[in-house]
Amino acid sequence: MTSHVETPELDAVDWRILEALQKDARLSYRELCRRGALSAPAAAERVRRLEDAGIITGYRADVAVDRLFPVTAIVRINAPEEQCRALGACVKDLPEVLEATRTTGSDRLVIKVVAHSVTHLDEVAEQLRRFGTPTMAIVLSSRRSAVGPVPSRERRSGH
């Protein structure tokens, strides 16, 4: 049986902590307390509470994937129902897959893939074709927000 941790109501300080850690996950509690106007132990307790609630799920280094893999593609995969489980296992095992999203509609999965070359991308597509029909779009440019959504100014300030 899985335990359920209730999501806490976030106040303006929690939102400032989340915003700061999304911009720089290496911030010390001292720096967090400076930005959140609270003590280091209070900042540590807030972060622990956000972790326990599953709001903060980890810390990581952002890697410039495009420097390692110059080709990025978005791939939609239309597959028959009986192939879904095998397709999911294949996608899970492909190191080129950065992200996979199950969707509604005719496409079973939408995945983000990286490759060393178009030839390499075609090799990945060939593995996917065993389970369904992949439709690929090579990414020309993209922008990724370093910070997730934050509430409006009124909500953050508590008004």
PDB file of C-alpha atoms in Angstrom:
ATOM      1  CA  MET A   1       0.000   0.000   0.000  1.00  0.00           C
ATOM      2  CA  THR A   2       1.355   3.432  -0.850  1.00  0.00           C
ATOM      3  CA  SER A   3       1.180   6.222   1.663  1.00  0.00           C
ATOM      4  CA  HIS A   4      -0.377   9.509   0.668  1.00  0.00           C
ATOM      5  CA  VAL A   5       1.311  12.726   1.730  1.00  0.00           C
ATOM      6  CA  GLU A   6      -1.049  15.658   1.599  1.00  0.00           C
ATOM      7  CA  THR A   7       0.216  18.579  -0.465  1.00  0.00           C
ATOM      8  CA  PRO A   8       0.685  21.587   1.797  1.00  0.00           C
ATOM      9  CA  GLU A   9      -0.764  24.994   0.996  1.00  0.00           C
ATOM     10  CA  LEU A  10       2.153  27.065  -0.251  1.00  0.00           C
ATOM     11  CA  ASP A  11       2.685  30.578   1.017  1.00  0.00           C
ATOM     12  CA  ALA A  12       4.756  33.400  -0.491  1.00  0.00           C
ATOM     13  CA  VAL A  13       7.963  32.181   1.214  1.00  0.00           C
ATOM     14  CA  ASP A  14       7.518  28.652  -0.158  1.00  0.00           C
ATOM     15  CA  TRP A  15       7.057  30.067  -3.659  1.00  0.00           C
ATOM     16  CA  ARG A  16      10.215  32.208  -3.309  1.00  0.00           C
ATOM     17  CA  ILE A  17      12.156  29.123  -2.180  1.00  0.00           C
ATOM     18  CA  LEU A  18      10.875  27.088  -5.146  1.00  0.00           C
ATOM     19  CA  GLU A  19      11.694  29.879  -7.576  1.00  0.00           C
ATOM     20  CA  ALA A  20      15.211  30.296  -6.147  1.00  0.00           C
ATOM     21  CA  LEU A  21      16.003  26.552  -6.151  1.00  0.00           C
ATOM     22  CA  GLN A  22      14.759  26.149  -9.720  1.00  0.00           C
ATOM     23  CA  LYS A  23      17.155  28.876 -10.812  1.00  0.00           C
ATOM     24  CA  ASP A  24      20.052  27.467  -8.756  1.00  0.00           C
ATOM     25  CA  ALA A  25      19.609  24.160  -6.903  1.00  0.00           C
ATOM     26  CA  ARG A  26      23.025  24.616  -5.257  1.00  0.00           C
ATOM     27  CA  LEU A  27      21.907  27.528  -3.082  1.00  0.00           C
ATOM     28  CA  SER A  28      22.852  27.176   0.572  1.00  0.00           C
ATOM     29  CA  TYR A  29      20.262  27.417   3.324  1.00  0.00           C
ATOM     30  CA  ARG A  30      21.960  30.665   4.314  1.00  0.00           C
ATOM     31  CA  GLU A  31      21.294  32.128   0.849  1.00  0.00           C
ATOM     32  CA  LEU A  32      17.739  30.747   0.865  1.00  0.00           C
ATOM     33  CA  CYS A  33      17.072  32.370   4.228  1.00  0.00           C
ATOM     34  CA  ARG A  34      18.423  35.680   2.896  1.00  0.00           C
ATOM     35  CA  ARG A  35      16.007  35.498  -0.033  1.00  0.00           C
ATOM     36  CA  GLY A  36      13.086  34.225   2.021  1.00  0.00           C
ATOM     37  CA  ALA A  37      13.541  36.426   5.102  1.00  0.00           C
ATOM     38  CA  LEU A  38      13.791  33.509   7.537  1.00  0.00           C
ATOM     39  CA  SER A  39      16.449  31.683   9.544  1.00  0.00           C
ATOM     40  CA  ALA A  40      18.621  28.889   8.115  1.00  0.00           C
ATOM     41  CA  PRO A  41      16.849  26.222  10.257  1.00  0.00           C
ATOM     42  CA  ALA A  42      13.474  27.553   9.083  1.00  0.00           C
ATOM     43  CA  ALA A  43      14.657  27.456   5.447  1.00  0.00           C
ATOM     44  CA  ALA A  44      15.902  23.889   5.916  1.00  0.00           C
ATOM     45  CA  GLU A  45      12.541  22.883   7.452  1.00  0.00           C
ATOM     46  CA  ARG A  46      10.621  24.480   4.571  1.00  0.00           C
ATOM     47  CA  VAL A  47      12.763  22.664   1.992  1.00  0.00           C
ATOM     48  CA  ARG A  48      12.355  19.354   3.859  1.00  0.00           C
ATOM     49  CA  ARG A  49       8.564  19.868   3.975  1.00  0.00           C
ATOM     50  CA  LEU A  50       8.505  20.579   0.210  1.00  0.00           C
ATOM     51  CA  GLU A  51      10.571  17.422  -0.394  1.00  0.00           C
ATOM     52  CA  ASP A  52       8.348  15.291   1.865  1.00  0.00           C
ATOM     53  CA  ALA A  53       5.255  16.530   0.039  1.00  0.00           C
ATOM     54  CA  GLY A  54       6.791  15.484  -3.298  1.00  0.00           C
ATOM     55  CA  ILE A  55       6.896  19.057  -4.592  1.00  0.00           C
ATOM     56  CA  ILE A  56      10.693  19.095  -4.726  1.00  0.00           C
ATOM     57  CA  THR A  57      11.582  15.736  -6.250  1.00  0.00           C
ATOM     58  CA  GLY A  58      15.323  16.099  -6.688  1.00  0.00           C
ATOM     59  CA  TYR A  59      18.299  18.231  -7.598  1.00  0.00           C
ATOM     60  CA  ARG A  60      20.310  17.948 -10.789  1.00  0.00           C
ATOM     61  CA  ALA A  61      22.907  19.432 -13.063  1.00  0.00           C
ATOM     62  CA  ASP A  62      21.592  20.862 -16.321  1.00  0.00           C
ATOM     63  CA  VAL A  63      23.624  19.513 -19.226  1.00  0.00           C
ATOM     64  CA  ALA A  64      23.815  21.219 -22.619  1.00  0.00           C
ATOM     65  CA  VAL A  65      22.536  18.130 -24.436  1.00  0.00           C
ATOM     66  CA  ASP A  66      22.770  19.892 -27.811  1.00  0.00           C
ATOM     67  CA  ARG A  67      26.567  20.032 -27.403  1.00  0.00           C
ATOM     68  CA  LEU A  68      26.650  16.256 -27.067  1.00  0.00           C
ATOM     69  CA  PHE A  69      23.863  15.407 -29.528  1.00  0.00           C
ATOM     70  CA  PRO A  70      23.366  17.975 -32.303  1.00  0.00           C
ATOM     71  CA  VAL A  71      20.099  16.459 -33.586  1.00  0.00           C
ATOM     72  CA  THR A  72      16.916  16.673 -31.493  1.00  0.00           C
ATOM     73  CA  ALA A  73      13.532  15.450 -32.691  1.00  0.00           C
ATOM     74  CA  ILE A  74       9.988  15.242 -31.426  1.00  0.00           C
ATOM     75  CA  VAL A  75       8.513  11.867 -32.363  1.00  0.00           C
ATOM     76  CA  ARG A  76       4.818  10.982 -32.305  1.00  0.00           C
ATOM     77  CA  ILE A  77       4.151   7.247 -32.336  1.00  0.00           C
ATOM     78  CA  ASN A  78       0.873   5.785 -33.533  1.00  0.00           C
ATOM     79  CA  ALA A  79       0.697   2.154 -32.409  1.00  0.00           C
ATOM     80  CA  PRO A  80      -2.002  -0.505 -32.090  1.00  0.00           C
ATOM     81  CA  GLU A  81      -3.217  -1.231 -28.569  1.00  0.00           C
ATOM     82  CA  GLU A  82      -1.564  -4.664 -28.488  1.00  0.00           C
ATOM     83  CA  GLN A  83       1.860  -3.072 -29.105  1.00  0.00           C
ATOM     84  CA  CYS A  84       1.637  -0.442 -26.339  1.00  0.00           C
ATOM     85  CA  ARG A  85       3.352  -2.436 -23.613  1.00  0.00           C
ATOM     86  CA  ALA A  86       6.245  -3.471 -25.893  1.00  0.00           C
ATOM     87  CA  LEU A  87       6.533   0.080 -27.237  1.00  0.00           C
ATOM     88  CA  GLY A  88       6.730   1.450 -23.697  1.00  0.00           C
ATOM     89  CA  ALA A  89       9.474  -1.034 -22.814  1.00  0.00           C
ATOM     90  CA  CYS A  90      11.412  -0.163 -25.981  1.00  0.00           C
ATOM     91  CA  VAL A  91      11.194   3.582 -25.322  1.00  0.00           C
ATOM     92  CA  LYS A  92      12.219   3.089 -21.699  1.00  0.00           C
ATOM     93  CA  ASP A  93      15.366   1.245 -22.829  1.00  0.00           C
ATOM     94  CA  LEU A  94      16.406   3.691 -25.568  1.00  0.00           C
ATOM     95  CA  PRO A  95      19.170   5.964 -24.224  1.00  0.00           C
ATOM     96  CA  GLU A  96      18.364   8.537 -26.932  1.00  0.00           C
ATOM     97  CA  VAL A  97      14.935   9.246 -25.393  1.00  0.00           C
ATOM     98  CA  LEU A  98      14.999  12.303 -23.122  1.00  0.00           C
ATOM     99  CA  GLU A  99      11.293  12.468 -22.435  1.00  0.00           C
ATOM    100  CA  ALA A 100       8.224  10.336 -23.113  1.00  0.00           C
ATOM    101  CA  THR A 101       4.606  11.373 -22.710  1.00  0.00           C
ATOM    102  CA  ARG A 102       1.536   9.130 -23.060  1.00  0.00           C
ATOM    103  CA  THR A 103      -1.178  11.023 -24.856  1.00  0.00           C
ATOM    104  CA  THR A 104      -4.793  10.757 -25.872  1.00  0.00           C
ATOM    105  CA  GLY A 105      -5.792  10.562 -29.500  1.00  0.00           C
ATOM    106  CA  SER A 106      -4.267   8.466 -32.247  1.00  0.00           C
ATOM    107  CA  ASP A 107      -0.666   8.866 -31.032  1.00  0.00           C
ATOM    108  CA  ARG A 108       0.205   6.557 -28.146  1.00  0.00           C
ATOM    109  CA  LEU A 109       3.397   8.382 -27.203  1.00  0.00           C
ATOM    110  CA  VAL A 110       5.147  11.640 -27.901  1.00  0.00           C
ATOM    111  CA  ILE A 111       8.869  11.427 -27.221  1.00  0.00           C
ATOM    112  CA  LYS A 112      11.816  13.778 -27.364  1.00  0.00           C
ATOM    113  CA  VAL A 113      14.877  12.109 -28.857  1.00  0.00           C
ATOM    114  CA  VAL A 114      18.496  13.168 -29.325  1.00  0.00           C
ATOM    115  CA  ALA A 115      20.976  11.762 -31.841  1.00  0.00           C
ATOM    116  CA  HIS A 116      24.520  12.269 -33.116  1.00  0.00           C
ATOM    117  CA  SER A 117      23.303  12.580 -36.709  1.00  0.00           C
ATOM    118  CA  VAL A 118      20.267  12.178 -38.940  1.00  0.00           C
ATOM    119  CA  THR A 119      21.500   8.657 -39.698  1.00  0.00           C
ATOM    120  CA  HIS A 120      21.546   7.905 -35.970  1.00  0.00           C
ATOM    121  CA  LEU A 121      18.026   9.378 -35.675  1.00  0.00           C
ATOM    122  CA  ASP A 122      16.876   7.051 -38.477  1.00  0.00           C
ATOM    123  CA  GLU A 123      18.309   4.086 -36.542  1.00  0.00           C
ATOM    124  CA  VAL A 124      16.222   5.103 -33.537  1.00  0.00           C
ATOM    125  CA  ALA A 125      13.140   5.430 -35.786  1.00  0.00           C
ATOM    126  CA  GLU A 126      13.791   1.949 -37.145  1.00  0.00           C
ATOM    127  CA  GLN A 127      13.587   0.520 -33.621  1.00  0.00           C
ATOM    128  CA  LEU A 128      10.287   2.339 -33.052  1.00  0.00           C
ATOM    129  CA  ARG A 129       8.794   1.139 -36.367  1.00  0.00           C
ATOM    130  CA  ARG A 130       8.627  -2.414 -34.964  1.00  0.00           C
ATOM    131  CA  PHE A 131       5.737  -1.248 -32.749  1.00  0.00           C
ATOM    132  CA  GLY A 132       3.921   1.398 -34.781  1.00  0.00           C
ATOM    133  CA  THR A 133       4.304   4.398 -37.044  1.00  0.00           C
ATOM    134  CA  PRO A 134       6.651   7.140 -35.861  1.00  0.00           C
ATOM    135  CA  THR A 135       6.223  10.661 -37.230  1.00  0.00           C
ATOM    136  CA  MET A 136       9.292  12.819 -36.664  1.00  0.00           C
ATOM    137  CA  ALA A 137       9.902  16.534 -36.556  1.00  0.00           C
ATOM    138  CA  ILE A 138      13.497  17.715 -36.201  1.00  0.00           C
ATOM    139  CA  VAL A 139      13.784  20.562 -33.703  1.00  0.00           C
ATOM    140  CA  LEU A 140      15.317  23.702 -35.191  1.00  0.00           C
ATOM    141  CA  SER A 141      15.456  25.616 -31.914  1.00  0.00           C
ATOM    142  CA  SER A 142      13.874  25.461 -28.490  1.00  0.00           C
ATOM    143  CA  ARG A 143      13.680  27.415 -25.298  1.00  0.00           C
ATOM    144  CA  ARG A 144      13.417  25.820 -21.906  1.00  0.00           C
ATOM    145  CA  SER A 145      12.341  27.792 -18.915  1.00  0.00           C
ATOM    146  CA  ALA A 146      14.714  27.338 -15.992  1.00  0.00           C
ATOM    147  CA  VAL A 147      11.857  28.077 -13.620  1.00  0.00           C
ATOM    148  CA  GLY A 148       8.504  26.369 -13.457  1.00  0.00           C
ATOM    149  CA  PRO A 149       5.212  28.150 -13.035  1.00  0.00           C
ATOM    150  CA  VAL A 150       4.845  30.578 -10.166  1.00  0.00           C
ATOM    151  CA  PRO A 151       1.640  32.149  -8.887  1.00  0.00           C
ATOM    152  CA  SER A 152       0.645  35.690  -9.707  1.00  0.00           C
ATOM    153  CA  ARG A 153       2.211  38.520  -7.706  1.00  0.00           C
ATOM    154  CA  GLU A 154      -0.977  38.867  -5.656  1.00  0.00           C
ATOM    155  CA  ARG A 155      -0.902  35.182  -4.680  1.00  0.00           C
ATOM    156  CA  ARG A 156       2.831  35.270  -3.844  1.00  0.00           C
ATOM    157  CA  SER A 157       2.442  38.302  -1.631  1.00  0.00           C
ATOM    158  CA  GLY A 158      -0.500  36.715   0.173  1.00  0.00           C
ATOM    159  CA  HIS A 159      -3.183  39.148  -1.091  1.00  0.00           C
TER     160      HIS A 159
END
